[in-house]
mmCIF file of C-alpha atoms in Angstrom:
data_model
loop_
_atom_site.group_PDB
_atom_site.id
_atom_site.type_symbol
_atom_site.label_atom_id
_atom_site.label_comp_id
_atom_site.label_asym_id
_atom_site.label_seq_id
_atom_site.Cartn_x
_atom_site.Cartn_y
_atom_site.Cartn_z
ATOM 1 C CA UNK X 248 -89.882 -21.512 126.175
ATOM 2 C CA UNK X 249 -90.375 -24.355 128.637
ATOM 3 C CA UNK X 250 -88.856 -22.297 131.480
ATOM 4 C CA UNK X 251 -91.124 -19.373 130.662
ATOM 5 C CA UNK X 252 -94.170 -21.716 130.666
ATOM 6 C CA UNK X 253 -93.124 -23.166 134.112
ATOM 7 C CA UNK X 254 -92.605 -19.616 135.468
ATOM 8 C CA UNK X 255 -96.039 -18.568 134.277
ATOM 9 C CA UNK X 256 -97.659 -21.636 135.770
ATOM 10 C CA UNK X 257 -95.854 -20.931 139.196
ATOM 11 C CA UNK X 258 -96.916 -17.293 139.104
ATOM 12 C CA UNK X 259 -100.572 -18.288 138.399
ATOM 13 C CA UNK X 260 -100.508 -20.791 141.265
ATOM 14 C CA UNK X 261 -99.004 -18.136 143.618
ATOM 15 C CA UNK X 262 -101.680 -15.606 142.627
ATOM 16 C CA UNK X 263 -104.401 -18.185 143.043
ATOM 17 C CA UNK X 264 -103.030 -19.098 146.506
ATOM 18 C CA UNK X 265 -102.813 -15.451 147.500
ATOM 19 C CA UNK X 266 -106.346 -14.719 146.320
ATOM 20 C CA UNK X 267 -107.690 -17.719 148.305
ATOM 21 C CA UNK X 268 -105.958 -16.497 151.421
ATOM 22 C CA UNK X 269 -107.253 -12.964 150.993
ATOM 23 C CA UNK X 270 -110.802 -14.284 150.447
ATOM 24 C CA UNK X 271 -110.502 -16.442 153.558
ATOM 25 C CA UNK X 272 -109.375 -13.413 155.569
ATOM 26 C CA UNK X 273 -112.235 -11.313 154.227
ATOM 27 C CA UNK X 274 -114.741 -14.129 155.083
ATOM 28 C CA UNK X 275 -113.438 -14.098 158.688
ATOM 29 C CA UNK X 276 -113.656 -10.359 158.958
ATOM 30 C CA UNK X 277 -117.218 -10.333 157.514
ATOM 31 C CA UNK X 278 -118.176 -13.033 160.021
ATOM 32 C CA UNK X 279 -116.922 -10.946 162.880
ATOM 33 C CA UNK X 280 -118.707 -7.815 161.425
ATOM 34 C CA UNK X 281 -122.066 -9.662 161.160
ATOM 35 C CA UNK X 282 -121.486 -11.038 164.662
ATOM 36 C CA UNK X 283 -120.905 -7.467 165.867
ATOM 37 C CA UNK X 284 -124.172 -6.328 164.305
ATOM 38 C CA UNK X 285 -126.190 -9.134 165.854
ATOM 39 C CA UNK X 286 -124.562 -8.464 169.261
ATOM 40 C CA UNK X 287 -125.449 -4.760 168.979
ATOM 41 C CA UNK X 288 -129.009 -5.576 167.948
ATOM 42 C CA UNK X 289 -129.377 -7.931 170.913
ATOM 43 C CA UNK X 290 -128.181 -5.116 173.269
ATOM 44 C CA UNK X 291 -124.601 -6.174 173.884
ATOM 45 C CA UNK X 292 -121.448 -4.141 173.359
ATOM 46 C CA UNK X 293 -119.601 -5.811 170.433
ATOM 47 C CA UNK X 294 -116.154 -4.453 171.423
ATOM 48 C CA UNK X 295 -116.524 -5.696 174.977
ATOM 49 C CA UNK X 296 -117.748 -9.050 173.731
ATOM 50 C CA UNK X 297 -114.811 -9.527 171.375
ATOM 51 C CA UNK X 298 -112.372 -8.348 173.993
ATOM 52 C CA UNK X 299 -113.693 -11.054 176.310
ATOM 53 C CA UNK X 300 -113.482 -13.542 173.417
ATOM 54 C CA UNK X 301 -109.733 -12.889 172.868
ATOM 55 C CA UNK X 302 -109.071 -12.806 176.535
ATOM 56 C CA UNK X 303 -110.727 -16.202 176.828
ATOM 57 C CA UNK X 304 -108.212 -17.549 174.296
ATOM 58 C CA UNK X 305 -104.982 -15.689 175.165
ATOM 59 C CA UNK X 306 -105.153 -14.204 178.633
ATOM 60 C CA UNK X 307 -103.566 -17.186 180.452
ATOM 61 C CA UNK X 308 -101.371 -20.068 179.311
ATOM 62 C CA UNK X 309 -104.112 -22.433 180.477
ATOM 63 C CA UNK X 310 -106.602 -20.758 178.105
ATOM 64 C CA UNK X 311 -104.257 -21.363 175.191
ATOM 65 C CA UNK X 312 -103.946 -24.959 176.294
ATOM 66 C CA UNK X 313 -107.787 -25.422 176.380
ATOM 67 C CA UNK X 314 -107.953 -23.905 172.879
ATOM 68 C CA UNK X 315 -105.663 -26.632 171.629
ATOM 69 C CA UNK X 316 -107.712 -29.303 173.377
ATOM 70 C CA UNK X 317 -110.866 -27.904 171.758
ATOM 71 C CA UNK X 318 -109.215 -27.630 168.403
ATOM 72 C CA UNK X 319 -107.689 -31.195 168.243
ATOM 73 C CA UNK X 320 -110.811 -33.206 167.409
ATOM 74 C CA UNK X 321 -112.070 -30.812 164.799
ATOM 75 C CA UNK X 322 -108.680 -30.693 163.133
ATOM 76 C CA UNK X 323 -108.921 -34.504 162.688
ATOM 77 C CA UNK X 324 -112.453 -34.353 161.266
ATOM 78 C CA UNK X 325 -111.455 -31.330 159.151
ATOM 79 C CA UNK X 326 -108.481 -33.285 157.696
ATOM 80 C CA UNK X 327 -110.748 -36.265 156.875
ATOM 81 C CA UNK X 328 -113.369 -34.057 155.206
ATOM 82 C CA UNK X 329 -110.755 -32.073 153.354
ATOM 83 C CA UNK X 330 -109.176 -35.189 151.950
ATOM 84 C CA UNK X 331 -112.554 -36.496 150.676
ATOM 85 C CA UNK X 332 -113.270 -33.079 149.157
ATOM 86 C CA UNK X 333 -109.994 -33.141 147.327
ATOM 87 C CA UNK X 334 -111.035 -36.360 145.668
ATOM 88 C CA UNK X 335 -114.490 -35.158 144.785
ATOM 89 C CA UNK X 336 -116.425 -36.717 147.713
ATOM 90 C CA UNK X 337 -118.601 -34.951 150.209
ATOM 91 C CA UNK X 338 -118.046 -36.802 153.456
ATOM 92 C CA UNK X 339 -120.858 -35.602 155.650
ATOM 93 C CA UNK X 340 -120.310 -38.746 157.813
ATOM 94 C CA UNK X 341 -117.340 -37.320 159.642
ATOM 95 C CA UNK X 342 -119.486 -37.183 162.845
ATOM 96 C CA UNK X 343 -120.302 -40.872 162.721
ATOM 97 C CA UNK X 344 -116.717 -41.767 161.868
ATOM 98 C CA UNK X 345 -115.573 -39.675 164.834
ATOM 99 C CA UNK X 346 -118.023 -41.492 167.070
ATOM 100 C CA UNK X 347 -116.951 -44.976 165.905
ATOM 101 C CA UNK X 348 -113.460 -43.959 166.726
ATOM 102 C CA UNK X 349 -114.287 -42.965 170.168
ATOM 103 C CA UNK X 350 -116.317 -46.096 170.775
ATOM 104 C CA UNK X 351 -113.522 -48.424 169.560
ATOM 105 C CA UNK X 352 -110.961 -46.296 171.366
ATOM 106 C CA UNK X 353 -112.836 -46.769 174.577
ATOM 107 C CA UNK X 354 -113.536 -50.480 174.179
ATOM 108 C CA UNK X 355 -109.929 -51.309 173.414
ATOM 109 C CA UNK X 356 -108.538 -48.831 175.936
ATOM 110 C CA UNK X 357 -110.701 -50.321 178.656
ATOM 111 C CA UNK X 358 -110.713 -53.985 177.751
ATOM 112 C CA UNK X 359 -107.164 -55.004 176.771
ATOM 113 C CA UNK X 360 -104.290 -55.484 179.141
ATOM 114 C CA UNK X 361 -101.130 -54.375 177.289
ATOM 115 C CA UNK X 362 -97.971 -52.511 177.968
ATOM 116 C CA UNK X 363 -98.383 -48.678 177.766
ATOM 117 C CA UNK X 364 -96.844 -47.906 174.354
ATOM 118 C CA UNK X 365 -98.287 -51.039 172.702
ATOM 119 C CA UNK X 366 -101.696 -50.445 174.184
ATOM 120 C CA UNK X 367 -101.770 -46.897 172.686
ATOM 121 C CA UNK X 368 -100.602 -48.105 169.236
ATOM 122 C CA UNK X 369 -103.061 -50.963 169.126
ATOM 123 C CA UNK X 370 -106.035 -48.783 170.258
ATOM 124 C CA UNK X 371 -105.193 -46.091 167.648
ATOM 125 C CA UNK X 372 -104.791 -48.579 164.813
ATOM 126 C CA UNK X 373 -108.056 -50.465 165.591
ATOM 127 C CA UNK X 374 -109.990 -47.138 165.876
ATOM 128 C CA UNK X 375 -108.582 -46.008 162.539
ATOM 129 C CA UNK X 376 -109.495 -49.361 161.022
ATOM 130 C CA UNK X 377 -113.065 -49.012 162.330
ATOM 131 C CA UNK X 378 -113.373 -45.561 160.852
ATOM 132 C CA UNK X 379 -111.927 -46.880 157.529
ATOM 133 C CA UNK X 380 -114.579 -49.632 157.424
ATOM 134 C CA UNK X 381 -117.357 -47.062 158.001
ATOM 135 C CA UNK X 382 -116.088 -44.600 155.536
ATOM 136 C CA UNK X 383 -115.180 -47.266 153.026
ATOM 137 C CA UNK X 384 -118.637 -48.658 153.249
ATOM 138 C CA UNK X 385 -120.092 -45.351 152.106
ATOM 139 C CA UNK X 386 -117.704 -45.283 149.300
ATOM 140 C CA UNK X 387 -118.489 -48.878 148.315
ATOM 141 C CA UNK X 388 -122.226 -48.137 148.352
ATOM 142 C CA UNK X 389 -121.642 -45.274 145.976
ATOM 143 C CA UNK X 390 -119.387 -47.261 143.737
ATOM 144 C CA UNK X 391 -121.621 -50.317 143.466
ATOM 145 C CA UNK X 392 -125.119 -48.827 143.701
ATOM 146 C CA UNK X 393 -124.644 -45.141 142.761
ATOM 147 C CA UNK X 394 -126.137 -43.992 146.072
ATOM 148 C CA UNK X 395 -124.681 -40.575 146.906
ATOM 149 C CA UNK X 396 -122.312 -40.523 149.831
ATOM 150 C CA UNK X 397 -124.283 -37.765 151.549
ATOM 151 C CA UNK X 398 -127.337 -40.030 151.950
ATOM 152 C CA UNK X 399 -125.393 -43.113 153.030
ATOM 153 C CA UNK X 400 -123.133 -41.194 155.570
ATOM 154 C CA UNK X 401 -126.097 -39.428 157.134
ATOM 155 C CA UNK X 402 -127.764 -42.838 157.686
ATOM 156 C CA UNK X 403 -124.499 -44.281 159.044
ATOM 157 C CA UNK X 404 -124.177 -41.318 161.472
ATOM 158 C CA UNK X 405 -127.435 -42.223 163.121
ATOM 159 C CA UNK X 406 -126.660 -45.952 163.230
ATOM 160 C CA UNK X 407 -123.407 -45.232 164.984
ATOM 161 C CA UNK X 408 -125.089 -42.577 167.319
ATOM 162 C CA UNK X 409 -127.468 -45.286 168.628
ATOM 163 C CA UNK X 410 -124.657 -47.928 168.653
ATOM 164 C CA UNK X 411 -122.795 -45.581 171.000
ATOM 165 C CA UNK X 412 -125.711 -45.500 173.461
ATOM 166 C CA UNK X 413 -126.078 -49.276 173.249
ATOM 167 C CA UNK X 414 -122.375 -49.765 174.112
ATOM 168 C CA UNK X 415 -122.579 -47.356 177.068
ATOM 169 C CA UNK X 416 -125.623 -49.138 178.508
ATOM 170 C CA UNK X 417 -123.945 -52.626 178.501
ATOM 171 C CA UNK X 418 -123.466 -53.719 182.114
ATOM 172 C CA UNK X 419 -119.857 -54.582 181.386
ATOM 173 C CA UNK X 420 -118.994 -50.979 180.560
ATOM 174 C CA UNK X 421 -121.533 -48.745 182.280
ATOM 175 C CA UNK X 422 -120.444 -47.166 185.547
ATOM 176 C CA UNK X 423 -123.278 -47.512 188.118
ATOM 177 C CA UNK X 424 -125.357 -44.413 188.886
ATOM 178 C CA UNK X 425 -123.924 -42.483 185.902
ATOM 179 C CA UNK X 426 -124.639 -41.690 182.289
ATOM 180 C CA UNK X 427 -121.264 -42.863 181.125
ATOM 181 C CA UNK X 428 -118.822 -45.796 181.216
ATOM 182 C CA UNK X 429 -115.893 -46.621 183.323
ATOM 183 C CA UNK X 430 -112.566 -44.952 182.406
ATOM 184 C CA UNK X 431 -110.011 -46.493 180.123
ATOM 185 C CA UNK X 432 -106.821 -47.904 181.572
ATOM 186 C CA UNK X 433 -103.806 -45.850 182.356
ATOM 187 C CA UNK X 434 -101.774 -47.731 179.741
ATOM 188 C CA UNK X 435 -103.992 -46.349 176.940
ATOM 189 C CA UNK X 436 -103.895 -42.706 177.983
ATOM 190 C CA UNK X 437 -102.017 -40.133 175.893
ATOM 191 C CA UNK X 438 -102.415 -36.984 177.915
ATOM 192 C CA UNK X 439 -99.068 -35.037 177.987
ATOM 193 C CA UNK X 440 -97.174 -33.967 181.143
ATOM 194 C CA UNK X 441 -99.984 -34.882 183.617
ATOM 195 C CA UNK X 442 -97.469 -34.790 186.524
ATOM 196 C CA UNK X 443 -95.532 -31.609 185.670
ATOM 197 C CA UNK X 444 -92.572 -30.951 188.027
ATOM 198 C CA UNK X 445 -92.859 -28.085 190.431
ATOM 199 C CA UNK X 446 -89.468 -26.855 189.123
ATOM 200 C CA UNK X 447 -90.824 -26.458 185.580
ATOM 201 C CA UNK X 448 -91.341 -22.855 184.247
ATOM 202 C CA UNK X 449 -94.583 -21.286 185.420
ATOM 203 C CA UNK X 450 -95.892 -20.884 181.822
ATOM 204 C CA UNK X 451 -95.547 -24.573 181.139
ATOM 205 C CA UNK X 452 -97.109 -25.550 184.438
ATOM 206 C CA UNK X 453 -100.140 -23.398 183.715
ATOM 207 C CA UNK X 454 -100.237 -24.365 179.987
ATOM 208 C CA UNK X 455 -100.346 -28.112 180.812
ATOM 209 C CA UNK X 456 -103.115 -27.635 183.353
ATOM 210 C CA UNK X 457 -105.333 -28.141 180.280
ATOM 211 C CA UNK X 458 -105.326 -31.780 179.251
ATOM 212 C CA UNK X 459 -103.305 -31.334 176.115
ATOM 213 C CA UNK X 460 -102.617 -34.748 174.582
ATOM 214 C CA UNK X 461 -100.650 -36.555 171.926
ATOM 215 C CA UNK X 462 -103.590 -36.186 169.538
ATOM 216 C CA UNK X 463 -102.490 -32.669 168.402
ATOM 217 C CA UNK X 464 -98.994 -34.018 167.400
ATOM 218 C CA UNK X 465 -100.584 -36.896 165.584
ATOM 219 C CA UNK X 466 -102.978 -34.484 163.794
ATOM 220 C CA UNK X 467 -100.005 -32.433 162.538
ATOM 221 C CA UNK X 468 -98.168 -35.561 161.351
ATOM 222 C CA UNK X 469 -101.340 -36.761 159.487
ATOM 223 C CA UNK X 470 -101.866 -33.365 157.859
ATOM 224 C CA UNK X 471 -98.306 -33.460 156.493
ATOM 225 C CA UNK X 472 -98.821 -37.090 155.382
ATOM 226 C CA UNK X 473 -102.114 -36.330 153.596
ATOM 227 C CA UNK X 474 -100.476 -33.402 151.783
ATOM 228 C CA UNK X 475 -97.632 -35.675 150.681
ATOM 229 C CA UNK X 476 -100.060 -38.307 149.441
ATOM 230 C CA UNK X 477 -102.098 -35.739 147.451
ATOM 231 C CA UNK X 478 -99.087 -33.874 146.026
ATOM 232 C CA UNK X 479 -96.381 -36.538 145.591
ATOM 233 C CA UNK X 480 -97.851 -40.036 145.124
ATOM 234 C CA UNK X 481 -99.562 -41.944 142.359
ATOM 235 C CA UNK X 482 -102.381 -42.714 144.697
ATOM 236 C CA UNK X 483 -102.989 -38.977 145.290
ATOM 237 C CA UNK X 484 -102.935 -38.224 141.584
ATOM 238 C CA UNK X 485 -105.415 -40.990 140.894
ATOM 239 C CA UNK X 486 -107.743 -39.935 143.646
ATOM 240 C CA UNK X 487 -107.715 -36.278 142.509
ATOM 241 C CA UNK X 488 -108.208 -37.384 138.879
ATOM 242 C CA UNK X 489 -111.362 -39.264 139.900
ATOM 243 C CA UNK X 490 -112.618 -36.312 141.846
ATOM 244 C CA UNK X 491 -111.904 -33.915 138.955
ATOM 245 C CA UNK X 492 -113.482 -35.985 136.232
ATOM 246 C CA UNK X 493 -114.566 -39.602 136.849
ATOM 247 C CA UNK X 494 -115.290 -40.416 133.214
ATOM 248 C CA UNK X 495 -111.849 -39.151 132.055
ATOM 249 C CA UNK X 496 -110.258 -41.032 134.908
ATOM 250 C CA UNK X 497 -111.996 -44.248 133.799
ATOM 251 C CA UNK X 498 -110.823 -43.608 130.234
ATOM 252 C CA UNK X 499 -107.267 -43.259 131.480
ATOM 253 C CA UNK X 500 -107.432 -46.705 132.983
ATOM 254 C CA UNK X 501 -108.067 -45.825 136.685
ATOM 255 C CA UNK X 502 -110.420 -48.131 138.578
ATOM 256 C CA UNK X 503 -112.716 -45.337 139.778
ATOM 257 C CA UNK X 504 -114.908 -47.587 141.927
ATOM 258 C CA UNK X 505 -111.846 -48.748 143.927
ATOM 259 C CA UNK X 506 -110.530 -45.225 144.309
ATOM 260 C CA UNK X 507 -113.959 -43.958 145.633
ATOM 261 C CA UNK X 508 -113.809 -46.674 148.304
ATOM 262 C CA UNK X 509 -110.192 -45.929 149.169
ATOM 263 C CA UNK X 510 -110.768 -42.203 149.451
ATOM 264 C CA UNK X 511 -113.631 -42.575 151.797
ATOM 265 C CA UNK X 512 -111.793 -45.259 153.836
ATOM 266 C CA UNK X 513 -108.802 -42.910 154.330
ATOM 267 C CA UNK X 514 -111.120 -40.074 155.237
ATOM 268 C CA UNK X 515 -113.021 -42.252 157.738
ATOM 269 C CA UNK X 516 -109.842 -43.446 159.342
ATOM 270 C CA UNK X 517 -108.641 -39.917 159.889
ATOM 271 C CA UNK X 518 -111.935 -38.761 161.426
ATOM 272 C CA UNK X 519 -112.012 -41.839 163.684
ATOM 273 C CA UNK X 520 -108.585 -40.978 165.068
ATOM 274 C CA UNK X 521 -110.183 -37.729 166.323
ATOM 275 C CA UNK X 522 -112.627 -39.662 168.386
ATOM 276 C CA UNK X 523 -110.056 -42.161 169.718
ATOM 277 C CA UNK X 524 -107.512 -39.437 170.753
ATOM 278 C CA UNK X 525 -110.291 -37.455 172.476
ATOM 279 C CA UNK X 526 -111.186 -40.487 174.651
ATOM 280 C CA UNK X 527 -107.560 -41.499 175.241
ATOM 281 C CA UNK X 528 -106.356 -38.035 175.971
ATOM 282 C CA UNK X 529 -109.178 -36.037 177.451
ATOM 283 C CA UNK X 530 -112.466 -37.740 178.354
ATOM 284 C CA UNK X 531 -111.174 -41.346 179.140
ATOM 285 C CA UNK X 532 -114.756 -42.614 178.752
ATOM 286 C CA UNK X 533 -117.883 -42.313 176.523
ATOM 287 C CA UNK X 534 -121.339 -41.168 177.587
ATOM 288 C CA UNK X 535 -124.887 -41.628 176.525
ATOM 289 C CA UNK X 536 -125.619 -39.045 173.814
ATOM 290 C CA UNK X 537 -128.810 -37.080 173.601
ATOM 291 C CA UNK X 538 -127.692 -35.390 170.337
ATOM 292 C CA UNK X 539 -124.654 -35.292 167.991
ATOM 293 C CA UNK X 540 -121.623 -33.748 169.462
ATOM 294 C CA UNK X 541 -120.991 -31.744 166.200
ATOM 295 C CA UNK X 542 -117.256 -32.505 165.945
ATOM 296 C CA UNK X 543 -117.772 -33.818 162.507
ATOM 297 C CA UNK X 544 -119.916 -30.908 161.339
ATOM 298 C CA UNK X 545 -117.408 -28.460 162.744
ATOM 299 C CA UNK X 546 -114.809 -30.381 160.695
ATOM 300 C CA UNK X 547 -116.830 -29.596 157.597
ATOM 301 C CA UNK X 548 -116.570 -25.887 158.370
ATOM 302 C CA UNK X 549 -112.851 -26.107 159.158
ATOM 303 C CA UNK X 550 -112.182 -27.894 155.819
ATOM 304 C CA UNK X 551 -114.137 -25.268 153.910
ATOM 305 C CA UNK X 552 -112.357 -22.378 155.622
ATOM 306 C CA UNK X 553 -108.993 -24.032 154.798
ATOM 307 C CA UNK X 554 -110.013 -24.553 151.160
ATOM 308 C CA UNK X 555 -109.398 -28.274 151.792
ATOM 309 C CA UNK X 556 -105.687 -27.699 152.295
ATOM 310 C CA UNK X 557 -104.472 -30.208 154.982
ATOM 311 C CA UNK X 558 -101.919 -27.712 156.472
ATOM 312 C CA UNK X 559 -104.474 -24.907 156.295
ATOM 313 C CA UNK X 560 -106.879 -27.131 158.214
ATOM 314 C CA UNK X 561 -104.596 -27.109 161.241
ATOM 315 C CA UNK X 562 -104.870 -23.261 161.363
ATOM 316 C CA UNK X 563 -108.553 -23.077 160.781
ATOM 317 C CA UNK X 564 -109.018 -25.820 163.411
ATOM 318 C CA UNK X 565 -107.223 -23.729 165.975
ATOM 319 C CA UNK X 566 -109.291 -20.749 164.956
ATOM 320 C CA UNK X 567 -112.549 -22.646 165.461
ATOM 321 C CA UNK X 568 -111.255 -24.191 168.699
ATOM 322 C CA UNK X 569 -110.528 -20.700 169.953
ATOM 323 C CA UNK X 570 -113.974 -19.463 169.033
ATOM 324 C CA UNK X 571 -115.561 -22.328 170.873
ATOM 325 C CA UNK X 572 -113.434 -21.921 174.047
ATOM 326 C CA UNK X 573 -113.226 -18.146 174.023
ATOM 327 C CA UNK X 574 -116.965 -17.976 173.452
ATOM 328 C CA UNK X 575 -117.594 -19.519 176.819
ATOM 329 C CA UNK X 576 -115.963 -16.450 178.363
ATOM 330 C CA UNK X 577 -118.490 -14.163 176.623
ATOM 331 C CA UNK X 578 -121.385 -16.364 177.846
ATOM 332 C CA UNK X 579 -120.010 -16.417 181.453
ATOM 333 C CA UNK X 580 -119.448 -12.636 181.725
ATOM 334 C CA UNK X 581 -122.063 -11.060 179.489
ATOM 335 C CA UNK X 582 -124.635 -13.895 179.491
ATOM 336 C CA UNK X 583 -124.505 -13.892 175.733
ATOM 337 C CA UNK X 584 -126.281 -16.939 174.199
ATOM 338 C CA UNK X 585 -123.944 -19.584 172.606
ATOM 339 C CA UNK X 586 -125.919 -19.235 169.395
ATOM 340 C CA UNK X 587 -124.300 -15.905 168.702
ATOM 341 C CA UNK X 588 -120.861 -17.575 168.386
ATOM 342 C CA UNK X 589 -122.418 -20.023 165.987
ATOM 343 C CA UNK X 590 -123.795 -17.045 164.000
ATOM 344 C CA UNK X 591 -120.201 -15.741 163.558
ATOM 345 C CA UNK X 592 -118.912 -19.145 162.466
ATOM 346 C CA UNK X 593 -121.884 -19.733 160.151
ATOM 347 C CA UNK X 594 -121.357 -16.370 158.422
ATOM 348 C CA UNK X 595 -117.672 -17.202 157.944
ATOM 349 C CA UNK X 596 -118.570 -20.480 156.317
ATOM 350 C CA UNK X 597 -121.239 -19.005 154.032
ATOM 351 C CA UNK X 598 -118.760 -16.450 152.586
ATOM 352 C CA UNK X 599 -115.974 -19.120 152.415
ATOM 353 C CA UNK X 600 -118.140 -21.485 150.449
ATOM 354 C CA UNK X 601 -119.193 -18.954 147.782
ATOM 355 C CA UNK X 602 -116.299 -19.901 145.422
ATOM 356 C CA UNK X 603 -117.240 -23.599 145.901
ATOM 357 C CA UNK X 604 -120.784 -22.882 144.850
ATOM 358 C CA UNK X 605 -119.597 -21.143 141.685
ATOM 359 C CA UNK X 606 -117.324 -24.135 140.907
ATOM 360 C CA UNK X 607 -120.209 -26.495 141.184
ATOM 361 C CA UNK X 608 -122.379 -24.340 138.941
ATOM 362 C CA UNK X 609 -119.579 -24.035 136.358
ATOM 363 C CA UNK X 610 -118.861 -27.829 136.453
ATOM 364 C CA UNK X 611 -122.605 -28.541 135.793
ATOM 365 C CA UNK X 612 -122.674 -26.086 132.917
ATOM 366 C CA UNK X 613 -119.576 -27.671 131.370
ATOM 367 C CA UNK X 614 -121.187 -31.144 131.640
ATOM 368 C CA UNK X 615 -124.351 -29.969 129.904
ATOM 369 C CA UNK X 616 -122.279 -28.361 127.140
ATOM 370 C CA UNK X 617 -120.351 -31.649 126.775
ATOM 371 C CA UNK X 618 -123.576 -33.608 126.572
ATOM 372 C CA UNK X 619 -124.982 -31.287 123.935
ATOM 373 C CA UNK X 620 -121.779 -31.490 121.854
ATOM 374 C CA UNK X 621 -122.004 -35.385 122.003
#
C-alpha cells in the first residue's frame, strides 16, 4: 500500500511538472503571437522581425556570448526573487539589492589592494553581505511591524538609487569629465579569457569577444545550491512552511519572524551578487543613474516564467537575455521601437502569472472559510 501511495504521489508531481512546462510554453507562444499582431498593426513584417531577432541571438558566436552577458544579471535577480516567492515573500526590491551589490562591488574592487583571487572573493562576499542586510531589513520590518515587504522594498529601491548617484559624485571615485567612476582594479575583475590565444579555435575566439565573465558560472552554482536548500535541508523546509501557512508554522514551533528575515536576507544576497559580478566582469565602474536599470524587475519576470524553480530560472534568464540582445537587431535593421520587445515579454508574463493569481484567490477563500468555521 505504501509503495502504491508513493507511486501515485510521484505520478501526480510528474503530471503537475509537465502541465507547468506546457503552460509556460503556451505562454511564450502566445507572447510571440501577440507581438506578431502588434508588429503587423504597426506596419512591420512579423516574420522578418522574428527572423532578425533569432539571427541577433544565434547568427554568430559573439551574439551567443552577448546573450549570456545580458542574461547573467537577470538570472541572479531571478534566483533571488524565486527564492523569496518559494517562501511566501514578494521581493520587489531585487532592483535595489542589485544596485547595492554593484555599489559595494565597485567600492571594494576599486579601493582595496589585494592579490587577484583574494580580492575577487572579498569583493563578492562583501557585496553579498550588503544585499543580505538590505533584504534582511525588509524582512525584519515585516516581522516586527507587519509592514508588507512590497512597500518597504520599493522605498529601499529609491534610497539605494540615490545612494548610487551620491557615491558616483564623490570626488574620490568620480572620473573627471564623465558621468561615471574610475574603473575597478585588475585584481578584482572576473572577465573570462580576455586575452584569447590566436591559436584557439575560431568559434571560441569569436565567442569570447563578448565580455563573458565568471558570474554566469557562479549563478549556476547558486541555482543548484538554492534548490538543494529548498529541497533537502531543514532550513528550506521551515522557510517553505512559513510561506505556505505562517500560522501553522508558528503552531509547529517555527520562529516565523526569524525565518522571514532569513529568507529576505538570502534573496537580497543573491540579487546583490548580480550587481557585483556585472561591475567586476563587464562594466568595471558605476554611473550616475537617471532611472532604474530594470535588472531587478526583469528578474521578477524571469522567476514567474520559471515558476520559481531555481534551475528553470537559468533557462528563462537566457530566454529574456536573448530577447533583450536579439531585440536590438530588430531595432537596428527595421527601426522597430524597443517597446515592442517589451510587449512580447509583458504578454508572456501575463499568461504565465495567471495560475499564480488563481492560487492567491483560492488561498484567500480558504482563509475566509477557516475564519468562518472558527
